[in-house]
PDB file of C-alpha atoms and ligand atoms in Angstrom:
ATOM      1  CA  MET A 162      93.706 109.238  83.479  1.00 84.00           C
ATOM      2  CA  SER A 163      91.231 109.610  86.279  1.00 96.00           C
ATOM      3  CA  SER A 164      91.719 108.243  89.625  1.00 96.00           C
ATOM      4  CA  LEU A 165      89.060 105.814  89.396  1.00 97.00           C
ATOM      5  CA  ALA A 166      90.252 104.753  85.933  1.00 98.00           C
ATOM      6  CA  GLN A 167      93.667 104.225  86.914  1.00 97.00           C
ATOM      7  CA  LEU A 168      92.371 101.852  89.436  1.00 98.00           C
ATOM      8  CA  ILE A 169      90.076  99.728  86.675  1.00 98.00           C
ATOM      9  CA  SER A 170      92.629  99.639  85.219  1.00 98.00           C
ATOM     10  CA  ASP A 171      95.358  98.094  87.461  1.00 98.00           C
ATOM     11  CA  LEU A 172      92.423  95.660  88.686  1.00 98.00           C
ATOM     12  CA  ALA A 173      92.624  94.291  85.507  1.00 98.00           C
ATOM     13  CA  SER A 174      96.338  94.017  85.054  1.00 98.00           C
ATOM     14  CA  GLY A 175      96.571  92.353  88.508  1.00 98.00           C
ATOM     15  CA  ALA A 176      98.508  95.751  89.396  1.00 98.00           C
ATOM     16  CA  VAL A 177      96.028  96.195  92.150  1.00 98.00           C
ATOM     17  CA  ARG A 178      94.626  92.674  93.748  1.00 98.00           C
ATOM     18  CA  VAL A 179      91.824  92.262  95.955  1.00 98.00           C
ATOM     19  CA  VAL A 180      92.779  90.544  99.228  1.00 98.00           C
ATOM     20  CA  ASP A 181      89.873  88.999 101.122  1.00 98.00           C
ATOM     21  CA  LEU A 182      89.918  88.997 104.881  1.00 99.00           C
ATOM     22  CA  THR A 183      86.760  87.105 105.503  1.00 98.00           C
ATOM     23  CA  GLN A 184      86.528  83.727 107.469  1.00 98.00           C
ATOM     24  CA  PRO A 185      84.152  81.376 106.111  1.00 97.00           C
ATOM     25  CA  LEU A 186      80.882  81.619 107.672  1.00 98.00           C
ATOM     26  CA  GLY A 187      78.907  78.133 108.485  1.00 98.00           C
ATOM     27  CA  PRO A 188      77.666  76.582 111.560  1.00 97.00           C
ATOM     28  CA  ASP A 189      81.729  75.707 113.003  1.00 95.00           C
ATOM     29  CA  THR A 190      81.874  79.352 112.997  1.00 97.00           C
ATOM     30  CA  PRO A 191      83.017  79.938 117.058  1.00 96.00           C
ATOM     31  CA  VAL A 192      80.830  82.353 118.621  1.00 95.00           C
ATOM     32  CA  ILE A 193      82.178  84.118 121.523  1.00 93.00           C
ATOM     33  CA  GLY A 194      81.416  82.672 124.806  1.00 89.00           C
ATOM     34  CA  LEU A 195      79.679  84.955 127.630  1.00 89.00           C
ATOM     35  CA  PRO A 196      79.400  83.879 131.454  1.00 87.00           C
ATOM     36  CA  GLU A 197      76.292  82.184 131.976  1.00 88.00           C
ATOM     37  CA  ILE A 198      74.174  84.735 133.641  1.00 93.00           C
ATOM     38  CA  PHE A 199      74.452  86.437 129.963  1.00 94.00           C
ATOM     39  CA  ALA A 200      72.002  85.947 127.275  1.00 95.00           C
ATOM     40  CA  PRO A 201      74.083  83.868 124.501  1.00 95.00           C
ATOM     41  CA  SER A 202      74.416  84.757 120.994  1.00 96.00           C
ATOM     42  CA  PRO A 203      73.489  81.818 118.635  1.00 96.00           C
ATOM     43  CA  GLY A 204      75.582  81.160 116.049  1.00 97.00           C
ATOM     44  CA  PHE A 205      75.445  80.155 112.157  1.00 98.00           C
ATOM     45  CA  SER A 206      72.560  77.690 111.243  1.00 98.00           C
ATOM     46  CA  MET A 207      70.730  77.685 107.574  1.00 98.00           C
ATOM     47  CA  GLU A 208      67.730  75.657 106.766  1.00 98.00           C
ATOM     48  CA  GLU A 209      66.912  75.492 102.940  1.00 98.00           C
ATOM     49  CA  ILE A 210      63.447  76.797 101.601  1.00 98.00           C
ATOM     50  CA  SER A 211      64.138  74.854  98.002  1.00 98.00           C
ATOM     51  CA  ARG A 212      66.784  73.387  96.272  1.00 98.00           C
ATOM     52  CA  TYR A 213      65.968  72.064  92.389  1.00 98.00           C
ATOM     53  CA  ASP A 214      62.771  70.418  93.922  1.00 98.00           C
ATOM     54  CA  ASP A 215      58.826  70.500  94.655  1.00 98.00           C
ATOM     55  CA  GLY A 216      59.952  73.401  96.707  1.00 98.00           C
ATOM     56  CA  GLY A 217      61.485  75.507  93.780  1.00 98.00           C
ATOM     57  CA  PRO A 218      61.811  73.394  90.763  1.00 98.00           C
ATOM     58  CA  GLY A 219      64.323  75.643  88.848  1.00 98.00           C
ATOM     59  CA  TRP A 220      66.078  77.282  91.981  1.00 98.00           C
ATOM     60  CA  TYR A 221      68.056  77.240  95.423  1.00 98.00           C
ATOM     61  CA  TRP A 222      68.109  79.210  98.162  1.00 98.00           C
ATOM     62  CA  ASN A 223      68.375  79.181 101.862  1.00 98.00           C
ATOM     63  CA  THR A 224      67.274  80.805 105.445  1.00 98.00           C
ATOM     64  CA  ILE A 225      69.552  81.725 107.779  1.00 98.00           C
ATOM     65  CA  ARG A 226      69.744  82.493 111.342  1.00 98.00           C
ATOM     66  CA  LEU A 227      72.423  84.076 113.352  1.00 98.00           C
ATOM     67  CA  GLY A 228      73.595  86.512 115.911  1.00 98.00           C
ATOM     68  CA  GLU A 229      74.494  89.443 114.585  1.00 98.00           C
ATOM     69  CA  HIS A 230      78.354  89.369 115.783  1.00 98.00           C
ATOM     70  CA  THR A 231      79.065  85.892 114.686  1.00 98.00           C
ATOM     71  CA  GLY A 232      82.283  85.239 112.522  1.00 98.00           C
ATOM     72  CA  THR A 233      84.092  87.864 110.348  1.00 98.00           C
ATOM     73  CA  HIS A 234      81.319  90.599 111.580  1.00 98.00           C
ATOM     74  CA  PHE A 235      81.215  94.578 112.493  1.00 98.00           C
ATOM     75  CA  ASP A 236      80.870  96.176 115.475  1.00 98.00           C
ATOM     76  CA  ALA A 237      78.594  99.917 115.240  1.00 98.00           C
ATOM     77  CA  PRO A 238      79.043 102.138 118.306  1.00 98.00           C
ATOM     78  CA  VAL A 239      75.325 101.143 119.591  1.00 98.00           C
ATOM     79  CA  HIS A 240      76.512  97.911 120.679  1.00 98.00           C
ATOM     80  CA  TRP A 241      78.203  99.013 124.151  1.00 98.00           C
ATOM     81  CA  ILE A 242      76.593 101.425 125.963  1.00 98.00           C
ATOM     82  CA  THR A 243      78.896 104.159 125.746  1.00 98.00           C
ATOM     83  CA  GLY A 244      78.037 104.460 122.578  1.00 98.00           C
ATOM     84  CA  LYS A 245      74.243 104.209 122.596  1.00 98.00           C
ATOM     85  CA  ASP A 246      73.135 107.992 122.501  1.00 98.00           C
ATOM     86  CA  LEU A 247      76.009 108.523 119.566  1.00 98.00           C
ATOM     87  CA  PRO A 248      74.392 109.898 116.454  1.00 98.00           C
ATOM     88  CA  ASP A 249      74.882 107.745 113.754  1.00 98.00           C
ATOM     89  CA  ASN A 250      75.666 104.866 115.475  1.00 98.00           C
ATOM     90  CA  ARG A 251      73.558 101.746 114.046  1.00 98.00           C
ATOM     91  CA  CYS A 252      74.210  99.717 111.283  1.00 98.00           C
ATOM     92  CA  ASP A 253      71.653 101.417 109.056  1.00 98.00           C
ATOM     93  CA  THR A 254      73.013 105.379 110.152  1.00 98.00           C
ATOM     94  CA  ILE A 255      76.260 105.546 109.721  1.00 98.00           C
ATOM     95  CA  PRO A 256      77.272 107.182 106.894  1.00 98.00           C
ATOM     96  CA  ALA A 257      78.455 105.011 103.984  1.00 98.00           C
ATOM     97  CA  GLY A 258      81.849 106.761 103.636  1.00 97.00           C
ATOM     98  CA  ARG A 259      82.624 105.989 107.331  1.00 98.00           C
ATOM     99  CA  PHE A 260      83.265 102.147 105.969  1.00 98.00           C
ATOM    100  CA  VAL A 261      86.198 103.164 103.461  1.00 98.00           C
ATOM    101  CA  GLY A 262      89.326 103.982 104.151  1.00 98.00           C
ATOM    102  CA  PRO A 263      93.403 103.048 104.662  1.00 98.00           C
ATOM    103  CA  GLY A 264      94.998 100.000 106.401  1.00 98.00           C
ATOM    104  CA  CYS A 265      97.330 100.027 108.693  1.00 98.00           C
ATOM    105  CA  VAL A 266      98.595  96.710 110.478  1.00 99.00           C
ATOM    106  CA  ILE A 267     100.992  96.532 113.174  1.00 99.00           C
ATOM    107  CA  ASP A 268     101.986  92.955 113.448  1.00 98.00           C
ATOM    108  CA  VAL A 269     102.678  91.546 116.940  1.00 98.00           C
ATOM    109  CA  SER A 270     102.437  88.217 115.894  1.00 98.00           C
ATOM    110  CA  GLY A 271     105.428  87.479 117.070  1.00 98.00           C
ATOM    111  CA  ASP A 272     104.687  88.778 120.239  1.00 98.00           C
ATOM    112  CA  ALA A 273     101.088  86.872 120.602  1.00 98.00           C
ATOM    113  CA  ALA A 274     102.880  83.225 119.360  1.00 98.00           C
ATOM    114  CA  ARG A 275     104.548  84.151 122.834  1.00 98.00           C
ATOM    115  CA  ASP A 276     102.346  85.295 124.643  1.00 98.00           C
ATOM    116  CA  GLU A 277      98.496  84.735 124.419  1.00 98.00           C
ATOM    117  CA  ASP A 278      97.911  87.357 126.498  1.00 98.00           C
ATOM    118  CA  PHE A 279      99.492  90.013 124.651  1.00 98.00           C
ATOM    119  CA  LEU A 280      98.359  93.332 124.628  1.00 98.00           C
ATOM    120  CA  LEU A 281      99.466  96.550 122.666  1.00 98.00           C
ATOM    121  CA  THR A 282     100.694  99.494 124.033  1.00 98.00           C
ATOM    122  CA  PRO A 283     100.443 103.059 123.214  1.00 98.00           C
ATOM    123  CA  ALA A 284     104.447 102.661 123.105  1.00 98.00           C
ATOM    124  CA  ARG A 285     104.393  99.879 120.717  1.00 98.00           C
ATOM    125  CA  ILE A 286     102.276 102.073 118.527  1.00 98.00           C
ATOM    126  CA  GLU A 287     104.502 104.947 118.068  1.00 98.00           C
ATOM    127  CA  ALA A 288     107.732 102.164 117.713  1.00 98.00           C
ATOM    128  CA  TRP A 289     105.122 101.213 114.544  1.00 98.00           C
ATOM    129  CA  GLU A 290     104.971 104.760 113.665  1.00 98.00           C
ATOM    130  CA  ALA A 291     108.328 105.755 113.788  1.00 98.00           C
ATOM    131  CA  GLU A 292     108.564 102.868 111.084  1.00 98.00           C
ATOM    132  CA  HIS A 293     105.758 103.877 108.992  1.00 98.00           C
ATOM    133  CA  GLY A 294     104.609 107.499 109.744  1.00 98.00           C
ATOM    134  CA  ARG A 295     101.806 108.013 111.980  1.00 98.00           C
ATOM    135  CA  ILE A 296      98.945 106.576 111.532  1.00 98.00           C
ATOM    136  CA  ALA A 297      96.198 108.955 109.392  1.00 98.00           C
ATOM    137  CA  ALA A 298      92.675 110.257 110.548  1.00 98.00           C
ATOM    138  CA  GLY A 299      90.481 107.958 108.838  1.00 98.00           C
ATOM    139  CA  SER A 300      92.452 104.800 108.867  1.00 98.00           C
ATOM    140  CA  TRP A 301      91.294 101.154 109.683  1.00 98.00           C
ATOM    141  CA  VAL A 302      94.258 100.081 112.190  1.00 98.00           C
ATOM    142  CA  PHE A 303      94.355  95.825 111.837  1.00 98.00           C
ATOM    143  CA  LEU A 304      95.900  94.254 114.790  1.00 99.00           C
ATOM    144  CA  ARG A 305      98.134  91.421 113.248  1.00 98.00           C
ATOM    145  CA  THR A 306      97.908  88.348 115.755  1.00 98.00           C
ATOM    146  CA  ASP A 307      98.139  85.513 113.383  1.00 98.00           C
ATOM    147  CA  TRP A 308      95.139  83.974 115.717  1.00 98.00           C
ATOM    148  CA  SER A 309      92.841  83.028 112.252  1.00 98.00           C
ATOM    149  CA  LYS A 310      95.779  80.208 111.889  1.00 98.00           C
ATOM    150  CA  ARG A 311      94.127  78.573 114.666  1.00 97.00           C
ATOM    151  CA  ARG A 312      91.454  76.920 113.011  1.00 94.00           C
ATOM    152  CA  ASP A 313      90.746  74.190 115.199  1.00 95.00           C
ATOM    153  CA  PRO A 314      87.372  76.258 117.342  1.00 95.00           C
ATOM    154  CA  ALA A 315      88.636  75.262 120.750  1.00 96.00           C
ATOM    155  CA  ALA A 316      91.918  76.567 119.870  1.00 97.00           C
ATOM    156  CA  PHE A 317      90.661  79.799 118.122  1.00 97.00           C
ATOM    157  CA  LEU A 318      88.710  80.735 121.551  1.00 97.00           C
ATOM    158  CA  ASN A 319      91.381  79.284 123.643  1.00 97.00           C
ATOM    159  CA  VAL A 320      88.894  79.333 126.953  1.00 96.00           C
ATOM    160  CA  ARG A 321      90.450  77.761 130.354  1.00 95.00           C
ATOM    161  CA  GLU A 322      89.030  77.817 133.533  1.00 94.00           C
ATOM    162  CA  ASP A 323      89.495  81.505 134.071  1.00 94.00           C
ATOM    163  CA  GLY A 324      88.052  82.597 130.697  1.00 95.00           C
ATOM    164  CA  PRO A 325      89.143  83.238 127.148  1.00 97.00           C
ATOM    165  CA  HIS A 326      92.664  84.351 126.530  1.00 98.00           C
ATOM    166  CA  SER A 327      93.529  86.064 123.192  1.00 98.00           C
ATOM    167  CA  PRO A 328      95.920  89.319 122.486  1.00 98.00           C
ATOM    168  CA  GLY A 329      94.324  92.888 122.398  1.00 98.00           C
ATOM    169  CA  PHE A 330      94.512  95.923 122.952  1.00 98.00           C
ATOM    170  CA  SER A 331      95.644  97.849 126.466  1.00 98.00           C
ATOM    171  CA  ALA A 332      92.942 100.700 127.465  1.00 98.00           C
ATOM    172  CA  ASP A 333      95.521 103.117 126.640  1.00 98.00           C
ATOM    173  CA  ALA A 334      96.621 102.323 123.218  1.00 98.00           C
ATOM    174  CA  THR A 335      93.102 102.672 122.341  1.00 98.00           C
ATOM    175  CA  ARG A 336      92.957 105.834 124.063  1.00 98.00           C
ATOM    176  CA  LEU A 337      95.742 106.869 121.194  1.00 98.00           C
ATOM    177  CA  LEU A 338      94.195 105.172 118.493  1.00 98.00           C
ATOM    178  CA  ILE A 339      91.127 107.519 119.374  1.00 98.00           C
ATOM    179  CA  ASP A 340      93.468 110.469 119.332  1.00 98.00           C
ATOM    180  CA  ARG A 341      94.442 109.425 116.128  1.00 98.00           C
ATOM    181  CA  ASP A 342      90.645 109.739 114.679  1.00 98.00           C
ATOM    182  CA  VAL A 343      90.956 106.114 113.291  1.00 98.00           C
ATOM    183  CA  LEU A 344      87.830 105.060 111.316  1.00 98.00           C
ATOM    184  CA  GLY A 345      88.068 102.008 113.751  1.00 98.00           C
ATOM    185  CA  VAL A 346      90.056  99.265 114.832  1.00 98.00           C
ATOM    186  CA  GLY A 347      90.270  95.068 113.104  1.00 98.00           C
ATOM    187  CA  VAL A 348      91.475  91.843 114.636  1.00 98.00           C
ATOM    188  CA  GLU A 349      91.809  88.340 113.972  1.00 98.00           C
ATOM    189  CA  THR A 350      90.450  87.299 117.182  1.00 98.00           C
ATOM    190  CA  VAL A 351      86.692  86.549 118.014  1.00 98.00           C
ATOM    191  CA  GLY A 352      86.287  90.331 119.405  1.00 98.00           C
ATOM    192  CA  THR A 353      88.172  93.324 119.401  1.00 98.00           C
ATOM    193  CA  ASP A 354      88.667  92.911 123.369  1.00 98.00           C
ATOM    194  CA  ALA A 355      91.454  90.621 124.979  1.00 98.00           C
ATOM    195  CA  GLY A 356      90.282  87.438 126.236  1.00 97.00           C
ATOM    196  CA  GLN A 357      90.814  88.501 129.758  1.00 97.00           C
ATOM    197  CA  ALA A 358      89.537  92.017 129.043  1.00 97.00           C
ATOM    198  CA  GLY A 359      86.515  91.730 131.143  1.00 95.00           C
ATOM    199  CA  SER A 360      88.683  92.034 134.238  1.00 95.00           C
ATOM    200  CA  PHE A 361      90.568  95.244 133.221  1.00 97.00           C
ATOM    201  CA  ASP A 362      90.122  98.793 134.180  1.00 96.00           C
ATOM    202  CA  PRO A 363      87.598  99.875 132.464  1.00 97.00           C
ATOM    203  CA  PRO A 364      86.293  96.367 131.597  1.00 97.00           C
ATOM    204  CA  PHE A 365      86.288  95.734 127.969  1.00 98.00           C
ATOM    205  CA  PRO A 366      88.420  98.634 126.878  1.00 98.00           C
ATOM    206  CA  ASN A 367      88.586  98.179 123.450  1.00 98.00           C
ATOM    207  CA  HIS A 368      84.512  97.997 123.434  1.00 98.00           C
ATOM    208  CA  THR A 369      83.959 100.849 126.009  1.00 98.00           C
ATOM    209  CA  LEU A 370      86.253 103.512 124.742  1.00 98.00           C
ATOM    210  CA  MET A 371      86.476 103.538 121.165  1.00 98.00           C
ATOM    211  CA  HIS A 372      82.200 102.735 120.535  1.00 98.00           C
ATOM    212  CA  GLY A 373      82.113 105.638 123.003  1.00 98.00           C
ATOM    213  CA  ALA A 374      84.358 107.628 120.734  1.00 98.00           C
ATOM    214  CA  GLY A 375      82.090 106.450 118.034  1.00 98.00           C
ATOM    215  CA  LYS A 376      84.814 104.455 116.814  1.00 98.00           C
ATOM    216  CA  LEU A 377      84.286 100.914 114.323  1.00 98.00           C
ATOM    217  CA  GLY A 378      85.355  97.709 115.262  1.00 98.00           C
ATOM    218  CA  LEU A 379      85.782  94.561 112.896  1.00 98.00           C
ATOM    219  CA  ALA A 380      86.493  91.138 114.802  1.00 98.00           C
ATOM    220  CA  SER A 381      87.659  87.692 113.418  1.00 98.00           C
ATOM    221  CA  LEU A 382      88.858  88.504 110.002  1.00 98.00           C
ATOM    222  CA  ALA A 383      92.195  86.633 108.240  1.00 98.00           C
ATOM    223  CA  ASN A 384      94.628  86.910 105.755  1.00 98.00           C
ATOM    224  CA  LEU A 385      95.903  90.048 107.560  1.00 98.00           C
ATOM    225  CA  ASP A 386      99.273  88.654 106.550  1.00 98.00           C
ATOM    226  CA  GLN A 387      99.093  89.583 103.206  1.00 98.00           C
ATOM    227  CA  LEU A 388      98.595  93.114 103.426  1.00 98.00           C
ATOM    228  CA  PRO A 389     101.202  95.712 103.852  1.00 98.00           C
ATOM    229  CA  ALA A 390     101.639  97.456 106.864  1.00 98.00           C
ATOM    230  CA  THR A 391     100.189 100.867 105.012  1.00 98.00           C
ATOM    231  CA  GLY A 392      98.991 101.377 101.647  1.00 98.00           C
ATOM    232  CA  SER A 393      96.367  99.491 101.384  1.00 98.00           C
ATOM    233  CA  LEU A 394      92.718 100.413 100.707  1.00 98.00           C
ATOM    234  CA  VAL A 395      89.867  98.776 103.310  1.00 98.00           C
ATOM    235  CA  ILE A 396      86.116  98.402 102.355  1.00 98.00           C
ATOM    236  CA  ALA A 397      84.276  97.284 105.608  1.00 98.00           C
ATOM    237  CA  ALA A 398      80.818  97.567 105.103  1.00 98.00           C
ATOM    238  CA  PRO A 399      78.226  96.212 107.143  1.00 98.00           C
ATOM    239  CA  LEU A 400      74.473  94.707 106.133  1.00 98.00           C
ATOM    240  CA  LYS A 401      71.964  97.671 106.131  1.00 98.00           C
ATOM    241  CA  ILE A 402      70.047  96.233 109.103  1.00 98.00           C
ATOM    242  CA  VAL A 403      67.589  98.674 110.644  1.00 98.00           C
ATOM    243  CA  ASP A 404      68.984  99.256 114.525  1.00 98.00           C
ATOM    244  CA  GLY A 405      71.692  96.523 114.048  1.00 98.00           C
ATOM    245  CA  SER A 406      74.289  97.062 115.943  1.00 98.00           C
ATOM    246  CA  GLY A 407      76.914  94.689 114.091  1.00 98.00           C
ATOM    247  CA  SER A 408      76.251  92.543 110.538  1.00 98.00           C
ATOM    248  CA  PRO A 409      78.416  90.050 109.633  1.00 98.00           C
ATOM    249  CA  LEU A 410      80.523  91.231 106.557  1.00 98.00           C
ATOM    250  CA  ARG A 411      82.485  90.571 103.496  1.00 98.00           C
ATOM    251  CA  VAL A 412      85.861  92.425 104.444  1.00 98.00           C
ATOM    252  CA  LEU A 413      87.941  93.154 101.040  1.00 98.00           C
ATOM    253  CA  ALA A 414      91.487  94.986 100.994  1.00 98.00           C
ATOM    254  CA  LEU A 415      92.641  96.639  97.441  1.00 98.00           C
ATOM    255  CA  VAL A 416      96.729  96.044  97.707  1.00 98.00           C
TER     256      VAL A 416
HETATM  257 MN1   MN B 568      81.416  92.211 117.771  1.00 70.72          MN
END
């Protein structure tokens, strides 16, 4: 049997399950806030075109409007200035093969519960590798924080007087993942950098370094607690937006 025939059989029997890593996308979907000197990204809105009425007696459809980086979404390398001149750096030009890869889940949910500003370190990645094996080139690396279980948008964004507080990656952890030649990272928080990362050196190190290295990002993921540490196959394909810097998407894991 070919590997695809085996996979089809396993999907039919339930031996392989499809886990949806995507949050619902609607008007209540939280959007990252920026300091007022910067342009804000609009959240999701929807306007009805017709619903079995005079506008279309037999059909229902809508117009949607949203920032590219809304809800569960994809960050292309061109999103950051460090990735702006790389080849194949946009939603429509990234080779489709780079949207599929094995999933590695680093579970720091306990740490994030104790410390909302928790940062993944190289030592923590190496401890994970000692248990699960070296992160393979071409992997999606997911930071499981259980942050997606914060259903209240205010608790999810967790903004205080000194800005947002949420877990993420240290600059050196990002450098180690680039050294492993991962496809990219995925997080449960609103963006791939920690809430306080604007004050890091460099600022927003995950965006700055990963996109500068041509790597991809996935934000606002859900259900990472349903994935094994290794052994899943993840499909994360953005809309083919011409010159797009990112896109909402449906992220699926075969488990
Ligand atoms: Mn983004």
